[in-house]
mmCIF file of C-alpha atoms in Angstrom:
data_model
loop_
_atom_site.group_PDB
_atom_site.id
_atom_site.type_symbol
_atom_site.label_atom_id
_atom_site.label_comp_id
_atom_site.label_asym_id
_atom_site.label_seq_id
_atom_site.Cartn_x
_atom_site.Cartn_y
_atom_site.Cartn_z
ATOM 1 C CA UNK A 14 7.434 -4.311 19.214
ATOM 2 C CA UNK A 15 10.512 -2.237 20.075
ATOM 3 C CA UNK A 16 12.756 -5.234 19.307
ATOM 4 C CA UNK A 17 11.267 -5.741 15.845
ATOM 5 C CA UNK A 18 13.828 -5.051 13.102
ATOM 6 C CA UNK A 19 12.526 -2.545 10.592
ATOM 7 C CA UNK A 20 9.093 -0.946 10.294
ATOM 8 C CA UNK A 21 5.730 -2.679 10.439
ATOM 9 C CA UNK A 22 4.055 -2.431 7.032
ATOM 10 C CA UNK A 23 0.319 -3.001 6.584
ATOM 11 C CA UNK A 24 -0.946 -3.933 3.123
ATOM 12 C CA UNK A 25 -4.317 -5.017 1.797
ATOM 13 C CA UNK A 26 -7.387 -4.016 -0.224
ATOM 14 C CA UNK A 27 -9.485 -0.883 0.330
ATOM 15 C CA UNK A 28 -11.602 -1.204 3.448
ATOM 16 C CA UNK A 29 -9.273 -3.713 5.136
ATOM 17 C CA UNK A 30 -8.631 -1.285 8.000
ATOM 18 C CA UNK A 31 -5.003 -0.417 7.291
ATOM 19 C CA UNK A 32 -5.284 3.260 8.183
ATOM 20 C CA UNK A 33 -7.269 2.734 11.402
ATOM 21 C CA UNK A 34 -5.023 -0.112 12.533
ATOM 22 C CA UNK A 35 -1.894 1.898 11.694
ATOM 23 C CA UNK A 36 -3.214 4.763 13.841
ATOM 24 C CA UNK A 37 -3.850 2.380 16.751
ATOM 25 C CA UNK A 38 -0.462 0.702 16.393
ATOM 26 C CA UNK A 39 1.271 4.077 16.293
ATOM 27 C CA UNK A 40 -0.395 5.036 19.568
ATOM 28 C CA UNK A 41 0.581 1.739 21.180
ATOM 29 C CA UNK A 42 4.210 1.793 20.087
ATOM 30 C CA UNK A 43 4.807 5.563 19.834
ATOM 31 C CA UNK A 44 6.181 4.881 16.358
ATOM 32 C CA UNK A 45 5.709 7.334 13.522
ATOM 33 C CA UNK A 46 2.813 6.516 11.206
ATOM 34 C CA UNK A 47 3.684 6.827 7.533
ATOM 35 C CA UNK A 48 0.893 6.889 4.967
ATOM 36 C CA UNK A 49 2.199 6.087 1.501
ATOM 37 C CA UNK A 50 -0.939 7.523 -0.129
ATOM 38 C CA UNK A 51 -0.316 10.899 1.503
ATOM 39 C CA UNK A 52 3.211 11.316 0.210
ATOM 40 C CA UNK A 53 3.565 9.285 -2.929
ATOM 41 C CA UNK A 54 2.399 11.912 -5.444
ATOM 42 C CA UNK A 55 5.289 14.168 -4.426
ATOM 43 C CA UNK A 56 7.645 11.247 -4.975
ATOM 44 C CA UNK A 57 5.921 10.367 -8.236
ATOM 45 C CA UNK A 58 6.430 13.883 -9.601
ATOM 46 C CA UNK A 59 10.202 13.532 -9.211
ATOM 47 C CA UNK A 60 10.324 10.750 -11.789
ATOM 48 C CA UNK A 61 11.510 12.079 -15.194
ATOM 49 C CA UNK A 62 8.873 10.185 -17.194
ATOM 50 C CA UNK A 63 6.110 11.774 -15.120
ATOM 51 C CA UNK A 64 7.611 15.255 -15.009
ATOM 52 C CA UNK A 65 7.787 15.289 -18.807
ATOM 53 C CA UNK A 66 3.997 15.033 -19.139
ATOM 54 C CA UNK A 67 2.869 16.686 -15.915
ATOM 55 C CA UNK A 68 -0.415 18.682 -16.106
ATOM 56 C CA UNK A 69 0.953 21.838 -14.499
ATOM 57 C CA UNK A 70 -2.535 23.334 -14.228
ATOM 58 C CA UNK A 71 -3.286 20.756 -11.517
ATOM 59 C CA UNK A 72 -0.225 21.665 -9.454
ATOM 60 C CA UNK A 73 -0.818 24.277 -6.764
ATOM 61 C CA UNK A 74 1.247 27.443 -6.259
ATOM 62 C CA UNK A 75 3.151 25.698 -3.447
ATOM 63 C CA UNK A 76 4.305 23.051 -5.909
ATOM 64 C CA UNK A 77 2.052 20.320 -4.520
ATOM 65 C CA UNK A 78 -1.038 18.531 -5.849
ATOM 66 C CA UNK A 79 -4.068 18.942 -3.603
ATOM 67 C CA UNK A 80 -5.569 15.649 -2.365
ATOM 68 C CA UNK A 81 -8.839 16.553 -4.088
ATOM 69 C CA UNK A 82 -6.984 16.840 -7.411
ATOM 70 C CA UNK A 83 -4.782 13.744 -7.178
ATOM 71 C CA UNK A 84 -7.163 11.492 -9.089
ATOM 72 C CA UNK A 85 -7.516 14.042 -11.907
ATOM 73 C CA UNK A 86 -3.735 14.524 -11.902
ATOM 74 C CA UNK A 87 -3.050 10.786 -12.225
ATOM 75 C CA UNK A 88 -5.678 10.345 -14.939
ATOM 76 C CA UNK A 89 -4.185 13.231 -16.922
ATOM 77 C CA UNK A 90 -0.674 11.814 -16.561
ATOM 78 C CA UNK A 91 -1.836 8.388 -17.744
ATOM 79 C CA UNK A 92 -3.657 9.878 -20.730
ATOM 80 C CA UNK A 93 -0.631 11.930 -21.758
ATOM 81 C CA UNK A 94 1.768 9.032 -21.358
ATOM 82 C CA UNK A 95 -0.541 6.773 -23.355
ATOM 83 C CA UNK A 96 -0.894 9.363 -26.104
ATOM 84 C CA UNK A 97 2.860 9.856 -26.317
ATOM 85 C CA UNK A 98 4.107 6.296 -25.881
ATOM 86 C CA UNK A 99 1.210 3.830 -26.026
ATOM 87 C CA UNK A 100 -0.738 2.041 -23.311
ATOM 88 C CA UNK A 101 1.871 -0.565 -22.391
ATOM 89 C CA UNK A 102 4.646 1.990 -21.967
ATOM 90 C CA UNK A 103 2.350 4.276 -20.000
ATOM 91 C CA UNK A 104 1.368 1.484 -17.614
ATOM 92 C CA UNK A 105 5.011 0.532 -17.138
ATOM 93 C CA UNK A 106 6.086 4.126 -16.479
ATOM 94 C CA UNK A 107 3.371 4.692 -13.892
ATOM 95 C CA UNK A 108 4.033 1.432 -12.090
ATOM 96 C CA UNK A 109 7.759 2.069 -12.109
ATOM 97 C CA UNK A 110 7.226 5.530 -10.626
ATOM 98 C CA UNK A 111 4.865 4.060 -8.033
ATOM 99 C CA UNK A 112 7.435 1.437 -7.067
ATOM 100 C CA UNK A 113 10.242 3.971 -6.795
ATOM 101 C CA UNK A 114 8.100 6.208 -4.595
ATOM 102 C CA UNK A 115 7.136 3.331 -2.300
ATOM 103 C CA UNK A 116 10.721 2.081 -2.086
ATOM 104 C CA UNK A 117 12.042 5.534 -1.220
ATOM 105 C CA UNK A 118 9.480 6.070 1.537
ATOM 106 C CA UNK A 119 10.028 2.614 3.043
ATOM 107 C CA UNK A 120 13.804 2.989 2.996
ATOM 108 C CA UNK A 121 13.520 6.298 4.849
ATOM 109 C CA UNK A 122 11.149 4.872 7.476
ATOM 110 C CA UNK A 123 12.528 4.403 10.960
ATOM 111 C CA UNK A 124 12.665 0.955 12.530
ATOM 112 C CA UNK A 125 9.741 1.824 14.807
ATOM 113 C CA UNK A 126 7.522 3.237 12.049
ATOM 114 C CA UNK A 127 4.074 1.922 11.205
ATOM 115 C CA UNK A 128 3.568 2.114 7.441
ATOM 116 C CA UNK A 129 0.076 2.223 5.904
ATOM 117 C CA UNK A 130 0.995 1.038 2.425
ATOM 118 C CA UNK A 131 -2.239 2.016 0.683
ATOM 119 C CA UNK A 132 -4.266 -0.443 -1.369
ATOM 120 C CA UNK A 133 -2.666 0.270 -4.740
ATOM 121 C CA UNK A 134 0.950 0.385 -3.617
ATOM 122 C CA UNK A 135 1.243 -3.348 -3.041
ATOM 123 C CA UNK A 136 -0.168 -4.263 -6.466
ATOM 124 C CA UNK A 137 2.404 -4.756 -9.241
ATOM 125 C CA UNK A 138 1.863 -6.348 -12.625
ATOM 126 C CA UNK A 139 5.549 -6.193 -13.572
ATOM 127 C CA UNK A 140 7.443 -8.891 -11.717
ATOM 128 C CA UNK A 141 10.740 -7.014 -11.679
ATOM 129 C CA UNK A 142 9.103 -4.026 -9.989
ATOM 130 C CA UNK A 143 7.348 -6.296 -7.502
ATOM 131 C CA UNK A 144 10.710 -7.897 -6.725
ATOM 132 C CA UNK A 145 12.319 -4.487 -6.204
ATOM 133 C CA UNK A 146 9.598 -3.462 -3.756
ATOM 134 C CA UNK A 147 9.907 -6.800 -1.969
ATOM 135 C CA UNK A 148 13.654 -6.255 -1.625
ATOM 136 C CA UNK A 149 13.041 -2.839 -0.056
ATOM 137 C CA UNK A 150 10.584 -4.473 2.348
ATOM 138 C CA UNK A 151 13.087 -7.125 3.423
ATOM 139 C CA UNK A 152 13.939 -5.138 6.554
ATOM 140 C CA UNK A 153 10.260 -4.736 7.430
ATOM 141 C CA UNK A 154 7.546 -6.973 8.841
ATOM 142 C CA UNK A 155 4.793 -6.974 6.203
ATOM 143 C CA UNK A 156 1.290 -8.062 7.198
ATOM 144 C CA UNK A 157 -1.592 -8.467 4.755
ATOM 145 C CA UNK A 158 -4.947 -7.537 6.321
ATOM 146 C CA UNK A 159 -8.041 -9.310 5.002
ATOM 147 C CA UNK A 160 -11.479 -9.663 6.610
ATOM 148 C CA UNK A 161 -11.552 -13.443 6.001
ATOM 149 C CA UNK A 162 -9.914 -16.207 3.987
ATOM 150 C CA UNK A 163 -12.695 -16.835 1.465
ATOM 151 C CA UNK A 164 -12.347 -14.320 -1.426
ATOM 152 C CA UNK A 165 -16.037 -13.842 -2.260
ATOM 153 C CA UNK A 166 -16.934 -13.314 1.398
ATOM 154 C CA UNK A 167 -14.018 -10.905 1.823
ATOM 155 C CA UNK A 168 -15.203 -8.868 -1.177
ATOM 156 C CA UNK A 169 -18.734 -8.681 0.219
ATOM 157 C CA UNK A 170 -17.480 -7.502 3.608
ATOM 158 C CA UNK A 171 -15.182 -4.896 2.073
ATOM 159 C CA UNK A 172 -17.919 -3.625 -0.260
ATOM 160 C CA UNK A 173 -20.259 -3.166 2.699
ATOM 161 C CA UNK A 174 -17.652 -1.283 4.722
ATOM 162 C CA UNK A 175 -16.738 1.033 1.869
ATOM 163 C CA UNK A 176 -20.366 1.762 0.997
ATOM 164 C CA UNK A 177 -21.036 2.674 4.624
ATOM 165 C CA UNK A 178 -18.037 5.028 4.504
ATOM 166 C CA UNK A 179 -19.373 6.738 1.380
ATOM 167 C CA UNK A 180 -16.579 5.513 -0.866
ATOM 168 C CA UNK A 181 -18.043 2.605 -2.833
ATOM 169 C CA UNK A 182 -15.807 0.346 -4.908
ATOM 170 C CA UNK A 183 -17.163 -2.206 -7.373
ATOM 171 C CA UNK A 184 -17.096 -5.874 -6.414
ATOM 172 C CA UNK A 185 -15.033 -6.646 -9.518
ATOM 173 C CA UNK A 186 -12.402 -4.107 -8.530
ATOM 174 C CA UNK A 187 -12.318 -5.349 -4.946
ATOM 175 C CA UNK A 188 -11.916 -8.919 -6.177
ATOM 176 C CA UNK A 189 -8.801 -7.833 -8.080
ATOM 177 C CA UNK A 190 -7.327 -6.420 -4.874
ATOM 178 C CA UNK A 191 -8.289 -9.425 -2.744
ATOM 179 C CA UNK A 192 -7.042 -12.081 -5.154
ATOM 180 C CA UNK A 193 -4.028 -10.346 -6.694
ATOM 181 C CA UNK A 194 -0.871 -12.449 -6.169
ATOM 182 C CA UNK A 195 1.236 -9.360 -5.544
ATOM 183 C CA UNK A 196 -0.130 -8.872 -2.026
ATOM 184 C CA UNK A 197 0.765 -12.383 -0.966
ATOM 185 C CA UNK A 198 4.156 -12.142 -2.650
ATOM 186 C CA UNK A 199 5.014 -9.117 -0.506
ATOM 187 C CA UNK A 200 3.498 -10.292 2.786
ATOM 188 C CA UNK A 201 5.320 -12.125 5.560
ATOM 189 C CA UNK A 202 1.960 -13.107 7.045
ATOM 190 C CA UNK A 203 -1.780 -12.702 6.530
ATOM 191 C CA UNK A 204 -4.061 -11.621 9.363
ATOM 192 C CA UNK A 205 -7.770 -12.328 8.967
ATOM 193 C CA UNK A 206 -9.494 -9.693 11.067
ATOM 194 C CA UNK A 207 -13.071 -11.041 11.038
ATOM 195 C CA UNK A 208 -15.345 -8.995 13.292
ATOM 196 C CA UNK A 209 -12.525 -7.850 15.573
ATOM 197 C CA UNK A 210 -12.348 -4.245 16.715
ATOM 198 C CA UNK A 211 -9.391 -2.083 15.719
ATOM 199 C CA UNK A 212 -7.949 -2.487 19.213
ATOM 200 C CA UNK A 213 -8.265 -6.265 18.976
ATOM 201 C CA UNK A 214 -6.559 -6.326 15.573
ATOM 202 C CA UNK A 215 -3.721 -4.208 16.977
ATOM 203 C CA UNK A 216 -3.308 -6.666 19.852
ATOM 204 C CA UNK A 217 -3.203 -9.551 17.383
ATOM 205 C CA UNK A 218 -0.533 -7.734 15.397
ATOM 206 C CA UNK A 219 1.624 -7.329 18.496
ATOM 207 C CA UNK A 220 1.372 -11.070 19.147
ATOM 208 C CA UNK A 221 1.958 -11.956 15.498
ATOM 209 C CA UNK A 222 5.044 -9.744 15.297
ATOM 210 C CA UNK A 223 6.482 -11.383 18.401
ATOM 211 C CA UNK A 224 5.797 -14.859 17.003
ATOM 212 C CA UNK A 225 7.369 -14.115 13.620
ATOM 213 C CA UNK A 226 10.352 -12.480 15.243
ATOM 214 C CA UNK A 227 10.907 -15.506 17.475
ATOM 215 C CA UNK A 228 10.614 -17.921 14.554
ATOM 216 C CA UNK A 229 12.852 -15.871 12.303
ATOM 217 C CA UNK A 230 9.967 -15.281 9.861
ATOM 218 C CA UNK A 231 9.397 -17.986 7.306
ATOM 219 C CA UNK A 232 9.092 -15.640 4.335
ATOM 220 C CA UNK A 233 6.053 -14.480 2.334
ATOM 221 C CA UNK A 234 2.763 -15.670 3.794
ATOM 222 C CA UNK A 235 4.564 -17.338 6.682
ATOM 223 C CA UNK A 236 1.352 -17.503 8.740
ATOM 224 C CA UNK A 237 -2.344 -16.889 8.416
ATOM 225 C CA UNK A 238 -4.122 -15.294 11.323
#
């Protein structure tokens, strides 16, 4: 993995195992693990469109938004943007801020970093923003994690995992994540993890990275695991 140009970026729906696999890969490679979800709100707040409508009551005295308040913060920002500019403009502003935050964090990642992209950060409805994120990821190896190839089965597996973890997500919402074209547009390869353990998935990623590096990577969705 040390020869791999750019960071390894893991994308995929909630429950795909990105965080656990990123932890394991970081231990194996000694690369820094970067969690986009953990840092993106700070990046988001730097965007002028967001700062203009920020609910300051949800910002702590240290100038940060507590993890427990992030959902309320984002909902308040969306409501205020929608009220001021309409739903379409609000959606565009939030997605643009999300893209800028993701791009900034990826560009600052070291070549040996393992990046847990977070389920929502690889989903873009605006094609220009998706293209901008893809351009930032051009120096990275991007792998889409899915439990299996068949969408309905993947949704069922993910729903079961998330329910067991106490963070249920509706099947309809999971289907949007699993089938959204944005993930496949950003990915260099898809790895179907099946019933593999985290350690086994990490080993597969090492092999996949070596294979893609040797072949020069064929572009988005170059290989399915």
